Coordinates of C-alpha atoms in Angstrom, one line a residue:
X1 CA 15.2 2.5 27.6
X2 CA 16.8 1.7 24.3
X3 CA 15.1 0.7 21.0
X4 CA 16.8 -2.7 21.2
X5 CA 14.9 -3.3 24.5
X6 CA 11.7 -3.3 22.6
X7 CA 12.7 -6.0 20.1
X8 CA 11.1 -8.9 22.0
X9 CA 7.9 -6.9 22.5
X10 CA 7.7 -6.2 18.7
X11 CA 7.0 -9.9 17.9
X12 CA 4.3 -10.0 20.6
X13 CA 2.7 -6.9 19.1
X14 CA 2.9 -8.3 15.6
X15 CA 1.0 -11.5 16.7
X16 CA -1.8 -9.3 18.0
X17 CA -2.4 -7.6 14.6
X18 CA -5.6 -8.5 12.9
X19 CA -5.3 -10.6 9.6
X20 CA -4.7 -8.7 6.4
X21 CA -8.1 -9.8 5.1
X22 CA -9.9 -8.2 8.1
X23 CA -7.9 -5.0 7.8
X24 CA -8.7 -4.8 4.0
X25 CA -12.5 -5.3 4.8
X26 CA -12.4 -2.6 7.5
X27 CA -10.6 0.0 5.3
X28 CA -13.2 -0.7 2.6
X29 CA -16.0 -0.1 5.1
X30 CA -14.4 3.1 6.5
X31 CA -13.8 4.4 3.0
X32 CA -17.5 4.0 2.2
X33 CA -18.4 6.0 5.4
X34 CA -15.9 8.8 4.4
X35 CA -18.6 10.4 2.2
X36 CA -21.1 12.8 3.7
X37 CA -24.2 11.5 1.9
X38 CA -23.3 7.8 2.7
X39 CA -22.7 8.6 6.3
X40 CA -26.1 10.4 6.5
X41 CA -27.7 7.4 4.9
X42 CA -26.2 5.1 7.4
X43 CA -27.3 7.4 10.3
X44 CA -30.9 7.0 9.0
X45 CA -30.6 3.3 8.4
X46 CA -29.2 2.4 11.8
X47 CA -32.7 3.0 13.3
X48 CA -34.6 0.7 11.0
X49 CA -35.8 0.0 7.4
X50 CA -36.4 2.7 4.9
X51 CA -37.1 2.7 1.2
X52 CA -35.4 4.8 -1.4
X53 CA -38.3 7.3 -1.6
X54 CA -38.2 8.1 2.1
X55 CA -34.4 8.4 2.0
X56 CA -34.5 10.7 -1.0
X57 CA -37.1 13.0 0.8
X58 CA -35.0 13.0 4.1
X59 CA -31.7 13.8 2.4
X60 CA -32.9 16.0 -0.4
X61 CA -30.6 14.2 -2.8
X62 CA -31.6 12.9 -6.3
X63 CA -33.0 9.4 -6.4
X64 CA -30.3 8.0 -8.7
X65 CA -27.6 9.3 -6.4
X66 CA -29.2 7.7 -3.3
X67 CA -29.6 4.4 -5.2
X68 CA -26.0 4.5 -6.3
X69 CA -24.8 5.2 -2.7
X70 CA -27.0 2.4 -1.3
X71 CA -25.5 0.0 -3.9
X72 CA -22.0 0.9 -2.8
X73 CA -22.9 0.6 0.9
X74 CA -24.4 -2.8 0.1
X75 CA -21.4 -4.1 -1.7
X76 CA -19.2 -3.0 1.2
X77 CA -21.3 -5.1 3.6
X78 CA -22.7 -2.1 5.5
X79 CA -26.3 -2.3 4.3
X80 CA -28.8 -5.1 4.0
X81 CA -31.8 -5.0 1.7
X82 CA -35.2 -6.8 2.0
X83 CA -37.9 -6.9 -0.7
X84 CA -41.5 -6.1 0.3
X85 CA -43.4 -6.6 -2.9
X86 CA -42.0 -4.1 -5.3
X87 CA -40.3 -2.0 -2.7
X88 CA -36.7 -2.5 -1.5
X89 CA -36.2 -1.8 2.2
X90 CA -32.7 -0.9 3.4
X91 CA -31.2 -1.1 6.8
X92 CA -27.8 -1.0 8.5
X93 CA -26.3 -4.5 8.5
X94 CA -26.0 -5.6 12.1
X95 CA -25.2 -4.2 15.5
X96 CA -21.5 -3.7 14.8
X97 CA -22.3 -1.4 11.8
X98 CA -25.0 0.5 13.7
X99 CA -22.6 1.1 16.7
X100 CA -19.8 2.1 14.4
X101 CA -21.9 4.8 12.7
X102 CA -23.3 6.0 16.1
X103 CA -19.8 6.1 17.7
X104 CA -18.2 8.0 14.9
X105 CA -21.0 10.6 14.9
X106 CA -20.8 10.9 18.7
X107 CA -17.1 11.4 18.5
X108 CA -17.6 14.1 15.9
X109 CA -20.2 15.8 18.0
X110 CA -17.7 15.9 20.9
X111 CA -15.0 17.3 18.7
X112 CA -17.4 20.0 17.3
X113 CA -19.0 21.0 20.6
X114 CA -15.8 20.7 22.7
X115 CA -17.5 18.2 25.0
X116 CA -14.8 16.2 26.9
X117 CA -14.0 12.6 25.8
X118 CA -15.2 9.7 27.9
X119 CA -15.1 5.9 28.0

């Protein structure tokens, strides 16, 4: 097979690409998850709502740092916040985000432990 034989297929492939706006949003989200503290926060937030105090205790990170990370995650659309009186309760935003965090951590676990890949 020659490279010119793939020319017709290239336009078909190009049509299947996601829009630039979606790629930009996805890269922003993934960039936010590329920090260990933020990924740990997201791991905790995928299971339900937590306030900053609980997250600080769980992570052992200074309160201002946790608040700053939560703000960045919120701006990236990964975290939702709900007010309960004076407390702010944070959670992972939606099933797609929860599954993304879980899948990347499961893939990392497989890589670290040497467990075989599966579908």
